[in-house]
């Protein structure tokens, strides 16, 4: 069984799906690793390091011709799609709820599509495979650094001969993986940090990091199943926005983290809230996406300065900006998934398995994941077989 590591081609993508340390761990399972020339260069993993670990360094042509499994970080490029052959498997973060047409294309080509972002995250044995968590942690760390870099003052309190600088007041909206990492990083930088989440049980996690938990009186508990937040009603969203606006205006830096795969992220920072902020304040919107963001006026990869001097930064693939750490974490995730999927040197697909029910998107010419199949027009080639276990792919992330 040959698993191939491709060189990522998406703009700004610097991660690599597998790092040299993983090669030896996969060999006992009968997995031979092929690495496209230069695949790890942007994350500072050289071809020589892969070769020393026992991988074969090959050209892109050779890789696609001989590989059984194609390992990616993001979706395969259009050129790769034309090269892939029936019977091969594509394993990566394919975002099938955002791009169900890709799943249909892979199914039509006779490929098996496996997406790590569909993992049932509350399943304890799946935690080593949880790429959403590992990459969200990297993103939360970098969001705090970006905020500090854009802020015109110090994060910590500094007492110098030239005077005393008060610490920055930072508010993190969302206390999931990314939010907690942002809170912890901002605290380590010396800021005075507050956190908010619609799930009351998040209070202890926020306070354990030395931050203050903001409790809104207008919103009741929005805890959902499996530790996720449920979707708020229209009335709850409006009440949340109105009460949050007062808190937002009293902070120098706001970091928002709420994302919902395949759907518009919830709006947390309204135009009125932005107008209440002081000149020089900074907002980092980790929920920025083509569908919208957590902040009015934000867009992925763009920086906007409002009329009242508030800088809004639309985060765009933050894990790729910390490529070595992000690749190391992702490599451990994908390696753990491969060891779960491969038996006696062969890829074994069984959607009756809880983990596979979440990650296997297409197989045997069909889109087999119900949530993805439901997004496609018409019943053609969609699986009608019942699936068992949690899907995970339609859960909210942050």
Short mmCIF file of C-alpha atoms in Angstrom, two decimals:
data_model
loop_
_atom_site.label_atom_id
_atom_site.label_comp_id
_atom_site.label_asym_id
_atom_site.label_seq_id
_atom_site.Cartn_x
_atom_site.Cartn_y
_atom_site.Cartn_z
CA UNK A 1 0.00 0.00 0.00
CA UNK A 2 1.60 3.24 -1.21
CA UNK A 3 0.63 6.51 0.46
CA UNK A 4 1.74 9.62 -1.41
CA UNK A 5 2.46 13.03 0.09
CA UNK A 6 1.77 15.78 -2.44
CA UNK A 7 3.18 19.29 -2.62
CA UNK A 8 0.37 21.67 -1.71
CA UNK A 9 -0.43 24.22 -4.42
CA UNK A 10 -3.20 26.35 -2.87
CA UNK A 11 -2.20 30.02 -2.53
CA UNK A 12 -0.47 30.65 0.80
CA UNK A 13 -0.57 26.98 1.83
CA UNK A 14 2.73 26.01 3.46
CA UNK A 15 1.75 22.87 5.36
CA UNK A 16 2.52 19.30 4.33
CA UNK A 17 0.32 16.28 5.05
CA UNK A 18 3.01 14.03 6.49
CA UNK A 19 6.34 14.84 8.17
CA UNK A 20 9.44 12.62 8.12
CA UNK A 21 8.90 11.32 11.66
CA UNK A 22 5.66 9.64 10.56
CA UNK A 23 7.27 7.44 7.90
CA UNK A 24 8.64 4.88 10.35
CA UNK A 25 5.35 4.70 12.26
CA UNK A 26 3.44 3.74 9.11
CA UNK A 27 5.84 1.10 7.83
CA UNK A 28 4.76 -1.70 10.24
CA UNK A 29 1.20 -1.34 8.90
CA UNK A 30 2.43 -2.10 5.39
CA UNK A 31 2.28 1.52 4.25
CA UNK A 32 5.09 2.68 1.97
CA UNK A 33 5.42 6.46 1.79
CA UNK A 34 6.08 8.33 -1.45
CA UNK A 35 6.86 12.04 -1.26
CA UNK A 36 6.60 14.48 -4.14
CA UNK A 37 9.83 16.39 -4.67
CA UNK A 38 9.82 19.54 -2.53
CA UNK A 39 6.55 18.66 -0.77
CA UNK A 40 7.86 19.66 2.65
CA UNK A 41 10.06 22.59 1.68
CA UNK A 42 7.65 25.34 2.76
CA UNK A 43 7.32 23.75 6.21
CA UNK A 44 11.11 23.25 6.47
CA UNK A 45 11.11 19.49 5.92
CA UNK A 46 13.68 18.65 3.26
CA UNK A 47 13.59 15.81 0.75
CA UNK A 48 16.74 14.48 2.41
CA UNK A 49 14.94 14.25 5.74
CA UNK A 50 12.16 12.21 4.16
CA UNK A 51 14.65 9.96 2.39
CA UNK A 52 16.59 9.38 5.61
CA UNK A 53 13.32 8.35 7.27
CA UNK A 54 12.72 5.74 4.57
CA UNK A 55 10.38 7.53 2.14
CA UNK A 56 10.83 7.49 -1.62
CA UNK A 57 11.20 10.91 -3.27
CA UNK A 58 9.40 10.90 -6.62
CA UNK A 59 8.12 13.26 -9.29
CA UNK A 60 4.47 14.33 -9.37
CA UNK A 61 3.92 12.18 -12.46
CA UNK A 62 5.31 9.07 -10.76
CA UNK A 63 3.42 9.81 -7.57
CA UNK A 64 -0.02 9.98 -9.18
CA UNK A 65 0.75 7.00 -11.41
CA UNK A 66 1.73 4.57 -8.65
CA UNK A 67 0.09 5.73 -5.40
CA UNK A 68 -2.85 3.96 -3.76
CA UNK A 69 -3.62 6.85 -1.41
CA UNK A 70 -3.06 10.57 -1.99
CA UNK A 71 -2.46 12.48 1.25
CA UNK A 72 -3.27 16.18 1.21
CA UNK A 73 -3.84 19.01 3.63
CA UNK A 74 -6.45 20.84 1.57
CA UNK A 75 -8.54 19.93 -1.46
CA UNK A 76 -6.73 18.53 -4.52
CA UNK A 77 -6.07 21.03 -7.28
CA UNK A 78 -7.85 20.97 -10.63
CA UNK A 79 -4.69 19.55 -12.22
CA UNK A 80 -4.56 16.77 -9.63
CA UNK A 81 -8.21 15.92 -10.23
CA UNK A 82 -7.44 15.33 -13.90
CA UNK A 83 -4.56 13.03 -12.95
CA UNK A 84 -6.24 10.88 -10.30
CA UNK A 85 -7.20 7.34 -11.30
CA UNK A 86 -10.15 5.13 -10.37
CA UNK A 87 -9.47 3.07 -7.27
CA UNK A 88 -7.21 5.63 -5.63
CA UNK A 89 -8.13 7.24 -2.31
CA UNK A 90 -7.82 10.95 -1.52
CA UNK A 91 -7.36 11.75 2.17
CA UNK A 92 -7.28 15.31 3.47
CA UNK A 93 -9.41 18.16 4.77
CA UNK A 94 -11.79 18.28 1.81
CA UNK A 95 -14.49 20.56 3.30
CA UNK A 96 -17.33 18.52 1.76
CA UNK A 97 -20.12 20.56 3.34
CA UNK A 98 -18.74 23.70 1.74
CA UNK A 99 -17.89 22.01 -1.57
CA UNK A 100 -20.16 18.98 -2.06
CA UNK A 101 -19.52 19.15 -5.81
CA UNK A 102 -15.94 18.02 -5.17
CA UNK A 103 -17.28 14.93 -3.41
CA UNK A 104 -19.52 14.22 -6.39
CA UNK A 105 -16.60 14.66 -8.78
CA UNK A 106 -14.40 12.28 -6.80
CA UNK A 107 -17.21 9.72 -6.63
CA UNK A 108 -17.82 9.95 -10.38
CA UNK A 109 -14.14 9.26 -11.02
CA UNK A 110 -14.32 6.08 -8.93
CA UNK A 111 -12.21 7.48 -6.10
CA UNK A 112 -12.57 7.02 -2.37
CA UNK A 113 -12.75 10.42 -0.65
CA UNK A 114 -11.89 10.62 3.05
CA UNK A 115 -12.12 13.96 4.86
CA UNK A 116 -10.57 14.50 8.27
CA UNK A 117 -12.85 17.45 8.95
CA UNK A 118 -15.74 14.98 9.18
CA UNK A 119 -14.31 13.18 12.20
CA UNK A 120 -16.76 12.59 15.10
CA UNK A 121 -14.84 14.78 17.54
CA UNK A 122 -16.58 13.63 20.71
CA UNK A 123 -15.53 10.01 20.19
CA UNK A 124 -12.60 9.45 22.55
CA UNK A 125 -10.74 6.95 20.34
CA UNK A 126 -10.89 9.45 17.47
CA UNK A 127 -9.10 12.22 19.35
CA UNK A 128 -5.60 11.41 18.00
CA UNK A 129 -7.06 11.84 14.49
CA UNK A 130 -8.78 15.17 15.22
CA UNK A 131 -7.26 17.55 12.70
CA UNK A 132 -9.88 20.24 13.30
CA UNK A 133 -8.80 20.48 16.92
CA UNK A 134 -5.07 20.47 16.19
CA UNK A 135 -5.34 23.09 13.48
CA UNK A 136 -7.76 25.24 15.49
CA UNK A 137 -5.25 25.29 18.32
CA UNK A 138 -2.56 26.59 15.96
CA UNK A 139 -4.99 29.16 14.56
CA UNK A 140 -5.97 30.46 18.00
CA UNK A 141 -2.33 30.92 18.93
CA UNK A 142 -1.58 32.84 15.74
CA UNK A 143 -4.72 34.98 16.03
CA UNK A 144 -3.48 36.39 19.32
CA UNK A 145 -0.07 37.15 17.80
CA UNK A 146 -1.68 38.87 14.82
CA UNK A 147 -3.80 40.96 17.14
CA UNK A 148 -0.74 41.96 19.17
CA UNK A 149 1.13 42.85 15.99
CA UNK A 150 -1.67 45.07 14.70
CA UNK A 151 -2.34 46.77 18.03
CA UNK A 152 -0.58 50.09 18.39
CA UNK A 153 0.27 49.66 22.05
CA UNK A 154 1.77 46.99 24.30
CA UNK A 155 -0.19 43.93 25.41
CA UNK A 156 1.44 43.77 28.88
CA UNK A 157 1.64 46.49 31.49
CA UNK A 158 5.08 48.07 31.29
CA UNK A 159 6.62 50.37 33.89
CA UNK A 160 9.54 52.32 32.47
CA UNK A 161 11.40 55.55 33.06
CA UNK A 162 9.26 57.04 30.30
CA UNK A 163 6.05 56.19 32.13
CA UNK A 164 3.64 53.32 32.69
CA UNK A 165 1.76 51.61 29.88
CA UNK A 166 -1.48 49.96 30.94
CA UNK A 167 -2.15 46.43 29.68
CA UNK A 168 -4.35 45.79 26.68
CA UNK A 169 -7.90 44.62 27.36
CA UNK A 170 -8.63 41.61 25.14
CA UNK A 171 -12.00 39.92 24.60
CA UNK A 172 -12.19 36.47 22.99
CA UNK A 173 -15.63 35.45 21.72
CA UNK A 174 -15.95 31.67 21.67
CA UNK A 175 -14.26 29.33 24.13
CA UNK A 176 -13.71 26.30 21.95
CA UNK A 177 -10.26 25.04 21.02
CA UNK A 178 -9.24 28.13 19.06
CA UNK A 179 -10.73 30.53 21.59
CA UNK A 180 -9.03 28.92 24.57
CA UNK A 181 -5.69 28.93 22.76
CA UNK A 182 -6.17 32.62 21.90
CA UNK A 183 -7.03 33.37 25.53
CA UNK A 184 -3.98 31.51 26.81
CA UNK A 185 -1.65 33.18 24.32
CA UNK A 186 -2.99 36.68 25.00
CA UNK A 187 -2.58 36.04 28.74
CA UNK A 188 1.02 34.91 28.23
CA UNK A 189 1.61 38.14 26.33
CA UNK A 190 0.48 40.04 29.41
CA UNK A 191 -2.96 41.26 28.37
CA UNK A 192 -6.00 41.45 30.64
CA UNK A 193 -8.28 38.90 28.98
CA UNK A 194 -12.00 38.17 29.06
CA UNK A 195 -13.81 35.34 27.31
CA UNK A 196 -17.39 34.61 26.33
CA UNK A 197 -19.23 31.52 25.13
CA UNK A 198 -22.90 30.57 24.94
CA UNK A 199 -22.09 27.32 26.77
CA UNK A 200 -22.06 27.94 30.56
CA UNK A 201 -19.68 25.02 31.13
CA UNK A 202 -17.01 27.02 29.31
CA UNK A 203 -16.72 29.34 32.30
CA UNK A 204 -14.41 27.03 34.21
CA UNK A 205 -12.13 26.53 31.20
CA UNK A 206 -11.85 30.28 30.60
CA UNK A 207 -11.16 31.05 34.25
CA UNK A 208 -8.58 28.24 34.49
CA UNK A 209 -6.49 30.24 32.01
CA UNK A 210 -6.59 33.34 34.22
CA UNK A 211 -9.23 35.15 32.17
CA UNK A 212 -12.59 36.59 33.22
CA UNK A 213 -15.74 34.92 31.91
CA UNK A 214 -18.44 37.27 30.67
CA UNK A 215 -21.95 36.12 31.50
CA UNK A 216 -24.81 37.60 29.49
CA UNK A 217 -28.15 37.95 31.24
CA UNK A 218 -30.10 38.07 27.98
CA UNK A 219 -29.10 34.62 26.65
CA UNK A 220 -29.92 31.34 28.33
CA UNK A 221 -27.70 28.28 27.99
CA UNK A 222 -27.07 27.32 24.37
CA UNK A 223 -25.22 24.10 25.10
CA UNK A 224 -25.98 21.45 22.49
CA UNK A 225 -25.22 17.78 22.11
CA UNK A 226 -21.69 16.45 22.38
CA UNK A 227 -20.29 19.64 23.93
CA UNK A 228 -21.09 21.81 20.91
CA UNK A 229 -23.15 24.97 20.99
CA UNK A 230 -26.63 24.77 19.53
CA UNK A 231 -27.80 27.36 17.01
CA UNK A 232 -29.44 30.38 18.64
CA UNK A 233 -32.89 31.52 17.67
CA UNK A 234 -33.27 34.87 15.89
CA UNK A 235 -34.45 36.48 19.13
CA UNK A 236 -31.53 35.02 21.09
CA UNK A 237 -29.04 36.21 18.47
CA UNK A 238 -30.39 39.75 18.61
CA UNK A 239 -30.31 39.81 22.42
CA UNK A 240 -26.77 38.41 22.36
CA UNK A 241 -25.57 41.05 19.89
CA UNK A 242 -27.18 43.89 21.82
CA UNK A 243 -25.64 42.90 25.16
CA UNK A 244 -22.26 41.99 23.69
CA UNK A 245 -21.99 45.42 22.07
CA UNK A 246 -21.53 47.04 25.47
CA UNK A 247 -18.74 44.66 26.45
CA UNK A 248 -17.01 44.94 23.05
CA UNK A 249 -16.83 48.73 23.31
CA UNK A 250 -14.84 48.47 26.54
CA UNK A 251 -12.07 46.33 25.03
CA UNK A 252 -9.01 47.22 22.97
CA UNK A 253 -8.78 43.92 21.10
CA UNK A 254 -11.52 41.46 20.13
CA UNK A 255 -10.87 37.98 18.69
CA UNK A 256 -13.85 36.06 17.32
CA UNK A 257 -13.71 32.31 16.71
CA UNK A 258 -17.19 30.98 15.80
CA UNK A 259 -17.42 28.86 12.63
CA UNK A 260 -20.08 26.50 11.27
CA UNK A 261 -18.91 24.20 8.41
CA UNK A 262 -20.88 24.81 5.24
CA UNK A 263 -22.95 27.64 6.70
CA UNK A 264 -22.61 31.34 7.37
CA UNK A 265 -20.80 31.99 10.67
CA UNK A 266 -22.86 33.70 13.38
CA UNK A 267 -22.60 37.49 13.47
CA UNK A 268 -21.16 38.51 16.84
CA UNK A 269 -19.75 42.00 16.28
CA UNK A 270 -22.24 44.36 14.66
CA UNK A 271 -21.66 47.73 13.04
CA UNK A 272 -22.96 49.46 16.17
CA UNK A 273 -20.52 47.49 18.33
CA UNK A 274 -17.62 48.54 16.08
CA UNK A 275 -18.68 52.18 16.32
CA UNK A 276 -18.54 51.90 20.12
CA UNK A 277 -14.87 50.86 20.05
CA UNK A 278 -12.04 53.34 20.52
CA UNK A 279 -9.74 54.47 17.74
CA UNK A 280 -6.77 52.12 17.48
CA UNK A 281 -8.75 49.05 18.55
CA UNK A 282 -8.24 45.76 16.71
CA UNK A 283 -10.61 42.95 15.77
CA UNK A 284 -9.40 39.59 14.45
CA UNK A 285 -12.22 37.61 12.83
CA UNK A 286 -11.30 33.92 12.76
CA UNK A 287 -14.74 33.15 11.36
CA UNK A 288 -14.17 35.20 8.20
CA UNK A 289 -15.21 33.20 5.14
CA UNK A 290 -16.67 33.69 1.66
CA UNK A 291 -20.08 33.16 3.29
CA UNK A 292 -19.53 35.98 5.77
CA UNK A 293 -17.90 36.32 9.17
CA UNK A 294 -18.42 37.00 12.85
CA UNK A 295 -17.77 40.70 12.26
CA UNK A 296 -19.64 43.15 10.07
CA UNK A 297 -17.45 44.09 7.12
CA UNK A 298 -14.78 41.42 7.53
CA UNK A 299 -13.49 39.30 4.64
CA UNK A 300 -10.90 36.50 4.63
CA UNK A 301 -7.39 37.73 3.96
CA UNK A 302 -8.36 41.40 4.06
CA UNK A 303 -7.61 44.23 6.48
CA UNK A 304 -10.18 47.01 6.85
CA UNK A 305 -9.82 50.20 8.87
CA UNK A 306 -13.17 51.73 9.75
CA UNK A 307 -14.01 55.41 9.82
CA UNK A 308 -13.58 55.50 13.60
CA UNK A 309 -10.12 53.90 13.42
CA UNK A 310 -10.87 50.26 14.22
CA UNK A 311 -8.71 47.72 12.35
CA UNK A 312 -10.62 44.58 11.29
CA UNK A 313 -8.46 41.63 10.24
CA UNK A 314 -10.16 38.80 8.36
CA UNK A 315 -8.19 35.68 9.24
CA UNK A 316 -7.35 33.42 6.31
CA UNK A 317 -5.86 29.94 6.87
CA UNK A 318 -3.90 30.86 9.98
CA UNK A 319 -2.47 27.34 10.51
CA UNK A 320 -0.58 27.66 7.20
CA UNK A 321 1.31 30.64 8.66
CA UNK A 322 2.77 28.37 11.38
CA UNK A 323 3.65 25.58 8.94
CA UNK A 324 6.10 23.45 10.90
CA UNK A 325 3.99 23.16 14.05
CA UNK A 326 0.76 22.79 12.09
CA UNK A 327 2.28 20.10 9.82
CA UNK A 328 3.64 18.14 12.79
CA UNK A 329 0.20 18.10 14.40
CA UNK A 330 -1.66 17.30 11.18
CA UNK A 331 0.81 14.53 10.38
CA UNK A 332 0.03 12.85 13.71
CA UNK A 333 -3.70 13.14 12.95
CA UNK A 334 -3.54 11.68 9.46
CA UNK A 335 -1.13 8.94 10.57
CA UNK A 336 -3.54 7.87 13.31
CA UNK A 337 -6.39 7.77 10.80
CA UNK A 338 -4.34 5.75 8.31
CA UNK A 339 -3.48 3.18 10.97
CA UNK A 340 -7.20 2.90 11.70
CA UNK A 341 -8.17 2.51 8.04
CA UNK A 342 -5.42 0.20 6.81
CA UNK A 343 -5.47 -3.50 7.70
CA UNK A 344 -2.91 -6.02 6.45
CA UNK A 345 -1.53 -3.46 4.03
CA UNK A 346 -4.89 -2.65 2.42
CA UNK A 347 -7.39 0.19 2.81
CA UNK A 348 -10.52 -1.27 4.40
CA UNK A 349 -13.71 0.78 4.07
CA UNK A 350 -16.53 0.04 6.51
CA UNK A 351 -19.01 2.87 7.06
CA UNK A 352 -20.57 0.87 9.86
CA UNK A 353 -17.57 1.97 11.90
CA UNK A 354 -18.32 5.21 13.79
CA UNK A 355 -15.12 6.91 12.66
CA UNK A 356 -15.48 5.90 9.03
CA UNK A 357 -19.13 6.95 9.02
CA UNK A 358 -17.90 10.48 9.65
CA UNK A 359 -14.86 10.67 7.40
CA UNK A 360 -15.67 8.54 4.34
CA UNK A 361 -17.39 10.87 1.90
CA UNK A 362 -17.32 8.93 -1.37
CA UNK A 363 -16.70 5.27 -2.20
CA UNK A 364 -17.54 2.81 -4.99
CA UNK A 365 -18.78 5.56 -7.28
CA UNK A 366 -21.19 7.04 -4.75
CA UNK A 367 -21.35 9.89 -2.27
CA UNK A 368 -21.92 7.82 0.86
CA UNK A 369 -22.00 10.52 3.54
CA UNK A 370 -25.67 11.42 4.11
CA UNK A 371 -25.08 15.07 5.07
CA UNK A 372 -22.99 15.66 1.94
CA UNK A 373 -25.34 13.68 -0.30
CA UNK A 374 -28.24 15.82 0.90
CA UNK A 375 -26.52 18.92 -0.51
CA UNK A 376 -26.29 17.50 -4.03
CA UNK A 377 -29.07 17.83 -6.61
CA UNK A 378 -30.96 14.67 -7.58
CA UNK A 379 -30.77 11.14 -6.24
CA UNK A 380 -28.33 9.81 -8.81
CA UNK A 381 -25.49 7.71 -7.42
CA UNK A 382 -26.19 8.67 -3.81
CA UNK A 383 -26.03 5.98 -1.17
CA UNK A 384 -29.38 4.86 0.20
CA UNK A 385 -27.79 2.61 2.80
CA UNK A 386 -28.25 3.58 6.46
CA UNK A 387 -25.17 4.89 8.21
CA UNK A 388 -24.35 4.29 11.86
CA UNK A 389 -22.40 6.35 14.33
CA UNK A 390 -21.91 10.09 14.64
CA UNK A 391 -21.14 11.93 11.45
CA UNK A 392 -19.20 14.76 13.00
CA UNK A 393 -18.95 16.50 9.64
CA UNK A 394 -21.86 18.83 10.36
CA UNK A 395 -20.82 19.89 13.85
CA UNK A 396 -19.81 23.44 14.65
CA UNK A 397 -16.12 24.18 15.11
CA UNK A 398 -14.08 26.93 16.60
#
